[in-house]
PDB file of C-alpha atoms and ligand atoms in Angstrom:
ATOM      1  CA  UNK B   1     -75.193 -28.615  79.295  1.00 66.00           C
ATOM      2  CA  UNK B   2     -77.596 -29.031  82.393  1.00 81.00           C
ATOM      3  CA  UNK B   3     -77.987 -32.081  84.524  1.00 90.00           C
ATOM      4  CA  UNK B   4     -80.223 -32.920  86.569  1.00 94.00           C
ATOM      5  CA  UNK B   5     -79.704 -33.219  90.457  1.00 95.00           C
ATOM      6  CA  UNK B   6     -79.316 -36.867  90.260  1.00 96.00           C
ATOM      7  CA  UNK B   7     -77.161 -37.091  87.271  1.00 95.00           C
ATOM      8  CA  UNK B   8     -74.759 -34.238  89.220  1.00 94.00           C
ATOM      9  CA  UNK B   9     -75.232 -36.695  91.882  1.00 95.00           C
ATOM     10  CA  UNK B  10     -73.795 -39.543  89.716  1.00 96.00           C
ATOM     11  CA  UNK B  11     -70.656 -37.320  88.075  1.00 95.00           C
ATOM     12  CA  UNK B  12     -70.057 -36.254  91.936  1.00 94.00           C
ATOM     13  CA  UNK B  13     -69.265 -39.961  92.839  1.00 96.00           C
ATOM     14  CA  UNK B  14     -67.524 -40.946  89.663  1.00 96.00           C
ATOM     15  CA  UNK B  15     -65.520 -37.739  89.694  1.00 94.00           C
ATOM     16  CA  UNK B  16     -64.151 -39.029  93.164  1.00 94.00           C
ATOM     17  CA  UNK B  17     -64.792 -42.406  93.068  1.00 95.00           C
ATOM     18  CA  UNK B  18     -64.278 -43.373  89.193  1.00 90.00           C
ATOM     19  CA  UNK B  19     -63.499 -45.803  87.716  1.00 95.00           C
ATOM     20  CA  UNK B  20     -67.022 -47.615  89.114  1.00 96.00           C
ATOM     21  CA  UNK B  21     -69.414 -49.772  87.933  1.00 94.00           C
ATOM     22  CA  UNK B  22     -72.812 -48.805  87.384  1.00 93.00           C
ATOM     23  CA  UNK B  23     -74.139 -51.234  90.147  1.00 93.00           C
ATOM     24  CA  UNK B  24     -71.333 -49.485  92.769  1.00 95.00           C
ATOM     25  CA  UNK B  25     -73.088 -45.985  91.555  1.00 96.00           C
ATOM     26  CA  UNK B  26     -76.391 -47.537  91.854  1.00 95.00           C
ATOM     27  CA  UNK B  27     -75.750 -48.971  95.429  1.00 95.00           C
ATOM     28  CA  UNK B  28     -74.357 -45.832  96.803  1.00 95.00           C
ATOM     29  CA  UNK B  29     -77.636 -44.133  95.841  1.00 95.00           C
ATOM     30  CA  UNK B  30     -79.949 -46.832  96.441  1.00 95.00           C
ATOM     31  CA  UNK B  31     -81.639 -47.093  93.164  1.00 95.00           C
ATOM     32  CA  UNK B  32     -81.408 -50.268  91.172  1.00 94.00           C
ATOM     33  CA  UNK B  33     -79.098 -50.185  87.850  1.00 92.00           C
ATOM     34  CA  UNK B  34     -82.299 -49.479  85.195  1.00 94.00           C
ATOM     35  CA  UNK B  35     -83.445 -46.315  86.943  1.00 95.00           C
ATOM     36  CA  UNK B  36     -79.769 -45.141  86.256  1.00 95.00           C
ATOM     37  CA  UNK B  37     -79.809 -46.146  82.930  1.00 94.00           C
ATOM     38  CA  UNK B  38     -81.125 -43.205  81.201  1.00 95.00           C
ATOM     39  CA  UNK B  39     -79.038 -40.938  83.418  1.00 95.00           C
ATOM     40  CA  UNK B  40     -75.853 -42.853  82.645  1.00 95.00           C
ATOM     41  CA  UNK B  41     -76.415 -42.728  78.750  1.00 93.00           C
ATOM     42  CA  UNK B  42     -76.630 -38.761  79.054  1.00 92.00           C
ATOM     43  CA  UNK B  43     -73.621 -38.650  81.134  1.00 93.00           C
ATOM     44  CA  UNK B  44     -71.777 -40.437  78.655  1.00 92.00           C
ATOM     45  CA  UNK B  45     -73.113 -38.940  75.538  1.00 87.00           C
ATOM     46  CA  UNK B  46     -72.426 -35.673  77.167  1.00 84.00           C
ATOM     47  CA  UNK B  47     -68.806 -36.757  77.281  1.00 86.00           C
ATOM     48  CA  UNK B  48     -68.056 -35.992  80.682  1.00 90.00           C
ATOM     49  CA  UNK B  49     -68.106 -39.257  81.626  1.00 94.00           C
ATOM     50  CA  UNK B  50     -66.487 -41.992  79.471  1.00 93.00           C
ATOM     51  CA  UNK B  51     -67.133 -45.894  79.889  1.00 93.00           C
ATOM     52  CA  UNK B  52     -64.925 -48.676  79.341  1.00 92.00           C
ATOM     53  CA  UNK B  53     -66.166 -52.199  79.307  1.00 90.00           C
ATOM     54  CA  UNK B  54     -65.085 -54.341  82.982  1.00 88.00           C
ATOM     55  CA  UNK B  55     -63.523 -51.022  84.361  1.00 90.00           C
ATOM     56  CA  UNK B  56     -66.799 -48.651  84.425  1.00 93.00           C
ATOM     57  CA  UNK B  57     -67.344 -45.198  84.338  1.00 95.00           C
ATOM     58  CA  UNK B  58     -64.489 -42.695  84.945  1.00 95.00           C
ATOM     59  CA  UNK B  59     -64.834 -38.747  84.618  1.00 94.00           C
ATOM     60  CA  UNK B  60     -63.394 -37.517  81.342  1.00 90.00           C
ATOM     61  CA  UNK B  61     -62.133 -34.421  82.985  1.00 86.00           C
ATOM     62  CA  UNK B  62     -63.791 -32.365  79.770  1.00 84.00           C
ATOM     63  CA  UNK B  63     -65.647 -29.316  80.859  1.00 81.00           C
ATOM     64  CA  UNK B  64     -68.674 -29.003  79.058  1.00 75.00           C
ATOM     65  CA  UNK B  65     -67.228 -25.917  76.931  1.00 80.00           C
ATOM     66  CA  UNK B  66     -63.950 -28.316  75.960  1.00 82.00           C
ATOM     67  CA  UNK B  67     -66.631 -30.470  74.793  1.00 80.00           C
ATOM     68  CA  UNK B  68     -68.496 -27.963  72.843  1.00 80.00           C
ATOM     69  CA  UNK B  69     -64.953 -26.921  71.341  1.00 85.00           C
ATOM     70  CA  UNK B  70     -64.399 -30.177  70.238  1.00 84.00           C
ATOM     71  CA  UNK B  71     -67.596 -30.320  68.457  1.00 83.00           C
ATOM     72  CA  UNK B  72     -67.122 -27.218  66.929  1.00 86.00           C
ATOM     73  CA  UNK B  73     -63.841 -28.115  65.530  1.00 91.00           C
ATOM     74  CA  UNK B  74     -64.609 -31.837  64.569  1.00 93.00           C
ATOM     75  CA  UNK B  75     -68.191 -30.896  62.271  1.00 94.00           C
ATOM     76  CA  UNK B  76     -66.794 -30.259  59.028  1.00 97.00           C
ATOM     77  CA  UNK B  77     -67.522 -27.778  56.076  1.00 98.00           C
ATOM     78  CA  UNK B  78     -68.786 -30.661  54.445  1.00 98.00           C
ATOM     79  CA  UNK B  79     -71.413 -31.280  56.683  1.00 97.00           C
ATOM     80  CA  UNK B  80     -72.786 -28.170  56.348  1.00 97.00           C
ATOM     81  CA  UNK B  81     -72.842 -26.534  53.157  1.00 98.00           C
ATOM     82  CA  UNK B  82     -75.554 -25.584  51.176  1.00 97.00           C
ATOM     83  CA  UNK B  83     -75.861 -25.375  46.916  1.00 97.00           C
ATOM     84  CA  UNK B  84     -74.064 -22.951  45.489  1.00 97.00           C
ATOM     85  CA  UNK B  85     -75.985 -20.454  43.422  1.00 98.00           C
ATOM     86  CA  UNK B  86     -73.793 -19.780  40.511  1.00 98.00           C
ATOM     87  CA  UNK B  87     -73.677 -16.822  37.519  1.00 98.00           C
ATOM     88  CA  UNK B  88     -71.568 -16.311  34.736  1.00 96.00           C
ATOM     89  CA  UNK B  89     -69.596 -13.562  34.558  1.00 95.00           C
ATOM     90  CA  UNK B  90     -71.393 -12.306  31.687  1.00 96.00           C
ATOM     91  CA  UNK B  91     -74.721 -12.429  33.737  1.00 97.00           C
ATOM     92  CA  UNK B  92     -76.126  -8.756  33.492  1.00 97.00           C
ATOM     93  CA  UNK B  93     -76.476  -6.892  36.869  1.00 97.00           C
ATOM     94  CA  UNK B  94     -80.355  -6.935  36.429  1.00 97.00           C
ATOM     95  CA  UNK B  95     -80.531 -10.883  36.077  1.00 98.00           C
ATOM     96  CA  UNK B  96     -77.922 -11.416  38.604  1.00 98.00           C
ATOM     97  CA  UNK B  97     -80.364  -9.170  41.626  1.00 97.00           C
ATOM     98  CA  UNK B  98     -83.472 -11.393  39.723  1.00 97.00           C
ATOM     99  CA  UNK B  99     -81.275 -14.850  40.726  1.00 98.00           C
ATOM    100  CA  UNK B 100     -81.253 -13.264  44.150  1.00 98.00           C
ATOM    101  CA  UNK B 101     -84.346 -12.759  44.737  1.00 97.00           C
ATOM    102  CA  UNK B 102     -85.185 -16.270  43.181  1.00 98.00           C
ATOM    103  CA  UNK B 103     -82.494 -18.415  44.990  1.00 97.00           C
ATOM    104  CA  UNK B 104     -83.182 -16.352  47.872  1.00 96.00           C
ATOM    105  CA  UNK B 105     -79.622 -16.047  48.719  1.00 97.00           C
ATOM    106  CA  UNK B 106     -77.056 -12.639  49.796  1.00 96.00           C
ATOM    107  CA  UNK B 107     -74.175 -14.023  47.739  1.00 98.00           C
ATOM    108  CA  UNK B 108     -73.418 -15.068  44.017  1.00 98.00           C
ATOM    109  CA  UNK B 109     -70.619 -16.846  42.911  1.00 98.00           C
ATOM    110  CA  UNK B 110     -69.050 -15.922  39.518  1.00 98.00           C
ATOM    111  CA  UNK B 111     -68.355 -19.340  37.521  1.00 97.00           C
ATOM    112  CA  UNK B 112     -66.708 -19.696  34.788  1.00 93.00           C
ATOM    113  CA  UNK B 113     -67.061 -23.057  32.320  1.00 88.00           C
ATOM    114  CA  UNK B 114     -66.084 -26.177  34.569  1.00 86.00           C
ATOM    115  CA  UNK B 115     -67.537 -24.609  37.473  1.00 91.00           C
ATOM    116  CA  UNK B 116     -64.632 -22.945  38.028  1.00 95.00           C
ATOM    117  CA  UNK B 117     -64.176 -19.720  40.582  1.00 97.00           C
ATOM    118  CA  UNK B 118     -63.718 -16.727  38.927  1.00 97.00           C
ATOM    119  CA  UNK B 119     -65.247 -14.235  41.607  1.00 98.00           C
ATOM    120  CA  UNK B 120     -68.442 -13.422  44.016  1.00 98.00           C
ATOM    121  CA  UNK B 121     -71.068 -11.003  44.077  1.00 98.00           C
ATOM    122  CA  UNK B 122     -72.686  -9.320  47.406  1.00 98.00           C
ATOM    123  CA  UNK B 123     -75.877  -7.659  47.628  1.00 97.00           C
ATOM    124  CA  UNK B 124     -73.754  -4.839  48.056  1.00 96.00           C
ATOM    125  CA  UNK B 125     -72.100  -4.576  45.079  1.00 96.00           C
ATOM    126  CA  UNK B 126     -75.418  -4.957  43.230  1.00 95.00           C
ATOM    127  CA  UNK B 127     -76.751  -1.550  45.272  1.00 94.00           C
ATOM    128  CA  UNK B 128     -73.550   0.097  44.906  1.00 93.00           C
ATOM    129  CA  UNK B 129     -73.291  -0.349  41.155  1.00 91.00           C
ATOM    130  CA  UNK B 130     -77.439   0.715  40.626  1.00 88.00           C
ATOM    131  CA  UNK B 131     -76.080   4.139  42.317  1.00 90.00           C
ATOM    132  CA  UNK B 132     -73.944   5.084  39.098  1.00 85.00           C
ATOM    133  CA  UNK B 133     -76.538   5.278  36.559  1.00 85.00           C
ATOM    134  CA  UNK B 134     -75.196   2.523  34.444  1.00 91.00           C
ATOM    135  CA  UNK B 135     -77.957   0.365  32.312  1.00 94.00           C
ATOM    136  CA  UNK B 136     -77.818  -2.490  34.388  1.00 94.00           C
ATOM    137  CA  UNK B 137     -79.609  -4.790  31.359  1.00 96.00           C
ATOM    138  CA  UNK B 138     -76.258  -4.238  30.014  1.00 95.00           C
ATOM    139  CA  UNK B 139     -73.525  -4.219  32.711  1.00 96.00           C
ATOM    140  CA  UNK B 140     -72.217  -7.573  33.327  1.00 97.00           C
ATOM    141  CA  UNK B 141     -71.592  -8.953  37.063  1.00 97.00           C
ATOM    142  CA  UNK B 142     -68.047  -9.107  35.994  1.00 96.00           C
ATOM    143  CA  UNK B 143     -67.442  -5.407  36.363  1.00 95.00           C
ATOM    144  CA  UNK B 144     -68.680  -5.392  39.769  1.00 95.00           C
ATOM    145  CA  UNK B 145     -67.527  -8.776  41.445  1.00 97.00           C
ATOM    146  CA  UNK B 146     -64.903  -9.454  43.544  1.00 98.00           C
ATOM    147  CA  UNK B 147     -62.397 -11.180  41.819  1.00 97.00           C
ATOM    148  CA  UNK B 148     -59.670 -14.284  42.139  1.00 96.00           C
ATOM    149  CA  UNK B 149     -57.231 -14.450  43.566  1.00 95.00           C
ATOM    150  CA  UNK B 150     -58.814 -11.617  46.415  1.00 97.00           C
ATOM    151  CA  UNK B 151     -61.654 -14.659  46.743  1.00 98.00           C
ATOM    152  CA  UNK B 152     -61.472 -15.963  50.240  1.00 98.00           C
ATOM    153  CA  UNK B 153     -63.035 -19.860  50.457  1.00 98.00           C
ATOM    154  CA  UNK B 154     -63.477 -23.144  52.173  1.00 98.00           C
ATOM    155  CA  UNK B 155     -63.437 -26.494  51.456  1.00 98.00           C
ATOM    156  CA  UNK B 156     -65.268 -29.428  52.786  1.00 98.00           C
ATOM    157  CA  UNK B 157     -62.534 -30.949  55.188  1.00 98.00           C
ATOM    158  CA  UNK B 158     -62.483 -27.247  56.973  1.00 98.00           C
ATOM    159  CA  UNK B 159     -63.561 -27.110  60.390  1.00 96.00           C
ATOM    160  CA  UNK B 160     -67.149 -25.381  61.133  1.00 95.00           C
ATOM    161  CA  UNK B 161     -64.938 -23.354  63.444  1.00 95.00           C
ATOM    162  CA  UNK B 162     -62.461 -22.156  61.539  1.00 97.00           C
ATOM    163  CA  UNK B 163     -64.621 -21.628  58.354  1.00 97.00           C
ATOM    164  CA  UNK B 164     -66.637 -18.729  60.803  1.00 97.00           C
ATOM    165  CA  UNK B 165     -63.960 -17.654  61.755  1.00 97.00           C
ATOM    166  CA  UNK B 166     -62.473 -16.735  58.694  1.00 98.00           C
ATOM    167  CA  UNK B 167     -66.008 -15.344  57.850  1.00 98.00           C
ATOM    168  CA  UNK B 168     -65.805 -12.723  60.800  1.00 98.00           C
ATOM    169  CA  UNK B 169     -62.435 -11.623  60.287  1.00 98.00           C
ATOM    170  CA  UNK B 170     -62.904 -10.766  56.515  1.00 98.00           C
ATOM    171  CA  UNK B 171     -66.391  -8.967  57.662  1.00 98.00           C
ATOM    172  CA  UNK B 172     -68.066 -11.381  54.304  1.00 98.00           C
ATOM    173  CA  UNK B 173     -71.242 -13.336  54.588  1.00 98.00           C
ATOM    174  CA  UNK B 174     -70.556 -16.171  52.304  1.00 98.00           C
ATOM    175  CA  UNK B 175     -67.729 -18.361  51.081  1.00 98.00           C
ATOM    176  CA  UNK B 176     -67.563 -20.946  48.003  1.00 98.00           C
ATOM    177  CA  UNK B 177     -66.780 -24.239  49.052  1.00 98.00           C
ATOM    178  CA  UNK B 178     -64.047 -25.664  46.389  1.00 98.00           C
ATOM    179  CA  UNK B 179     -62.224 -27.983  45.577  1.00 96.00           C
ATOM    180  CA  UNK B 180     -58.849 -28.143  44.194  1.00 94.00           C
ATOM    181  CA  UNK B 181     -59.155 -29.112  40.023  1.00 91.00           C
ATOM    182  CA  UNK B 182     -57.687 -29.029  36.849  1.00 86.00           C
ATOM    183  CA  UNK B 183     -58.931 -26.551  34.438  1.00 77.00           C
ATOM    184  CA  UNK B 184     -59.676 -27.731  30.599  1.00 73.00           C
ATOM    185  CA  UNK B 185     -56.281 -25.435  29.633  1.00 76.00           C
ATOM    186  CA  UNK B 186     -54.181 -28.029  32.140  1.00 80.00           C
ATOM    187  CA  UNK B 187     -53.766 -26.042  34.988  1.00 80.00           C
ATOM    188  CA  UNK B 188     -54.936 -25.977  38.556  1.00 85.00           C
ATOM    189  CA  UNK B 189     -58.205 -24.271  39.123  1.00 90.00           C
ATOM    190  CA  UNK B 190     -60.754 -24.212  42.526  1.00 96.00           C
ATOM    191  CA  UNK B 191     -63.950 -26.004  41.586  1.00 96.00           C
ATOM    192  CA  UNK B 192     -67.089 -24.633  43.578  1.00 97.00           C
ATOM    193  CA  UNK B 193     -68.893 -27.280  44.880  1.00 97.00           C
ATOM    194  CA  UNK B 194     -71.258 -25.557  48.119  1.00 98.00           C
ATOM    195  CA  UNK B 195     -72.160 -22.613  49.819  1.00 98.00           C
ATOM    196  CA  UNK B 196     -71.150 -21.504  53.314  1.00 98.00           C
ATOM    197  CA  UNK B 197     -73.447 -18.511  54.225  1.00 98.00           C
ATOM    198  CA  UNK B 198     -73.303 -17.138  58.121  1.00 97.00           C
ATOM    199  CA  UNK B 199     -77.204 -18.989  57.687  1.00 97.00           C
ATOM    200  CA  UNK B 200     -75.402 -22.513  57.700  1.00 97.00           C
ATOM    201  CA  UNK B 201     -73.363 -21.102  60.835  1.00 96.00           C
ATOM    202  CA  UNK B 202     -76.598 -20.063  62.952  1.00 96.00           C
ATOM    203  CA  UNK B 203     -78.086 -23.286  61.966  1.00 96.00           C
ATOM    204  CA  UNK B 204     -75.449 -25.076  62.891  1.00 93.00           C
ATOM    205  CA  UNK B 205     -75.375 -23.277  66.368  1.00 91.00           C
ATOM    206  CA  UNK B 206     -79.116 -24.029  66.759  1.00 93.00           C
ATOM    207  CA  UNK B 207     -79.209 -27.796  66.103  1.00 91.00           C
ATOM    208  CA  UNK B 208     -75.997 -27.858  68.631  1.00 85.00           C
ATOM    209  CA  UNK B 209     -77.962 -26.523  71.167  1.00 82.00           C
ATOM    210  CA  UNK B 210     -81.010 -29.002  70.589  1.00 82.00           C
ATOM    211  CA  UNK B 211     -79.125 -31.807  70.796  1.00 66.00           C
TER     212      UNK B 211
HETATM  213  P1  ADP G   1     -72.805  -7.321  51.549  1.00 88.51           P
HETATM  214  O1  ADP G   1     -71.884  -6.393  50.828  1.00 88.51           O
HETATM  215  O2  ADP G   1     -74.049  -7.631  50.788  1.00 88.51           O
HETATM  216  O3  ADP G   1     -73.057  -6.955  52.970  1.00 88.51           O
HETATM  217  P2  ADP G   1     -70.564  -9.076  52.118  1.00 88.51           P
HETATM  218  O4  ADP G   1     -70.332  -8.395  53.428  1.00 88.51           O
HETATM  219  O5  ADP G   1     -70.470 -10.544  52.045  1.00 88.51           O
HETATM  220  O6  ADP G   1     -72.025  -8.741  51.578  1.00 88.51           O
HETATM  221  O7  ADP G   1     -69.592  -8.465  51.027  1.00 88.51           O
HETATM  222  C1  ADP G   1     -68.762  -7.342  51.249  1.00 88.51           C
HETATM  223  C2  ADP G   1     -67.760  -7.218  50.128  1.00 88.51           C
HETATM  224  O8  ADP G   1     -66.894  -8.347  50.162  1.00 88.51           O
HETATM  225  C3  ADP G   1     -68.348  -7.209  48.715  1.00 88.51           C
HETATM  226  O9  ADP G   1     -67.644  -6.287  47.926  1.00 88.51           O
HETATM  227  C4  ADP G   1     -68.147  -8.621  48.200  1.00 88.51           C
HETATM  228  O10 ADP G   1     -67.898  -8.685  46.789  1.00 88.51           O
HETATM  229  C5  ADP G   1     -66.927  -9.064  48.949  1.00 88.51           C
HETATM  230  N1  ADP G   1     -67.009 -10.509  49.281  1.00 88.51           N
HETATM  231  C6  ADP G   1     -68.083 -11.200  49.662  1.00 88.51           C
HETATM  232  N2  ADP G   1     -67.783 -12.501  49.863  1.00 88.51           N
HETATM  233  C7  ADP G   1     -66.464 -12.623  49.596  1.00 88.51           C
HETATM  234  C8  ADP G   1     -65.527 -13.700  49.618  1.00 88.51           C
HETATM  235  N3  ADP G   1     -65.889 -14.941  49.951  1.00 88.51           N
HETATM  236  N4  ADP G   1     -64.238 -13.450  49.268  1.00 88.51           N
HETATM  237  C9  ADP G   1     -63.848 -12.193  48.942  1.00 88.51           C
HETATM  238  N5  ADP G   1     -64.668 -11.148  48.901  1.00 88.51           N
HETATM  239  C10 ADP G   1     -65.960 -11.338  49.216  1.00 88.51           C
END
């Protein structure tokens, strides 16, 4: 986060003066209370500074990387996920690298009726499997995927945070998002319901810093 000279200016005297009213601030720099307006609205939507009506501005004590922490940890999965792009497991490995190229996406997940999880397919996996000389017209996805209950996922209430990490320290690109259901046969099954891609991650990073 950069300020500007005067708005350092500003968080100087609130930091040692806080809490003070905008027309103390603006009469210790001899500018009248609307040409501080602007500044004071970025100071507090920064969340350095915090406002509270007939007290005035006091200095949050956040540093701008507790702030961007915060953030981090308060945007949800929800918030981010894309559509999931979904095969069944009886998809052959030819039409599953076609739905690839078509959905333009890395990762498959491998649904079973319900839209239930039943495992995930990387690029990877595709390449790997083209190397054995099977007839990949023929082979379903279901030999090669990655199956449940080795499936690592997300759901919607995760943190952005701790969705990338878990994304890093499995070295995977994409998770399902899912959510907890019951299967037709009674028992408890994981739904998928979005896509979490490191893509939705950069993004994410890239609107933070336009803000
Ligand atoms: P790629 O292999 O195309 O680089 P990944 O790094 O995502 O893509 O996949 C590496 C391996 O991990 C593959 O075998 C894949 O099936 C598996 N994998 C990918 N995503 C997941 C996941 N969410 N949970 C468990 N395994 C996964």
């Amino acid at each position: 986060m950069q300020f500007t000279k005067r708005q350092e200016a500003i968080l100087e005297i609130i930091k040692k003066q806080g809490p003070i009213t905008g027309e103390q601030i603006a009469e210790k720099l001899s500018l009248t209370r609307a040409t501080l307006r602007p500044d004071m609205a970025i100071l507090t939507m920064s969340g350095v500074v915090g406002a509270r009506p007939r007290v005035g501005y006091f200095y949050s004590g956040k540093t701008p990387n507790r702030i961007m922490a915060e953030k981090l940890h308060q945007v949800k999965v929800g918030a981010i996920k894309s559509v999931p792009v979904v095969v069944n497991e009886k998809c052959s490995v030819y039409d599953a690298v076609v739905t690839m190229f078509t959905e333009d996406v890395g990762t498959l997940f491998v649904v079973k009726e319900g839209g239930f999880l039943e495992g995930v397919v990387s690029r990877k996996d595709l390449l790997k499997i083209t190397l054995g000389g099977h007839d990949i017209y023929k082979l379903p996805v279901g030999v090669v995927m990655t199956r449940m209950p080795n499936i690592i996922y997300t759901d919607q209430e995760e943190s952005v945070w701790a969705a990338a990490k878990k994304l890093l320290a499995h070295e995977i690109d994409a998770m399902p998002v899912v959510r907890r259901k019951e299967n037709p046969d009674g028992r408890k099954g994981l739904e998928v319901v979005g896509r979490l891609s490191k893509t939705n991650i950069t993004r994410f990073f890239v609107e933070l810093g336009e803000e």
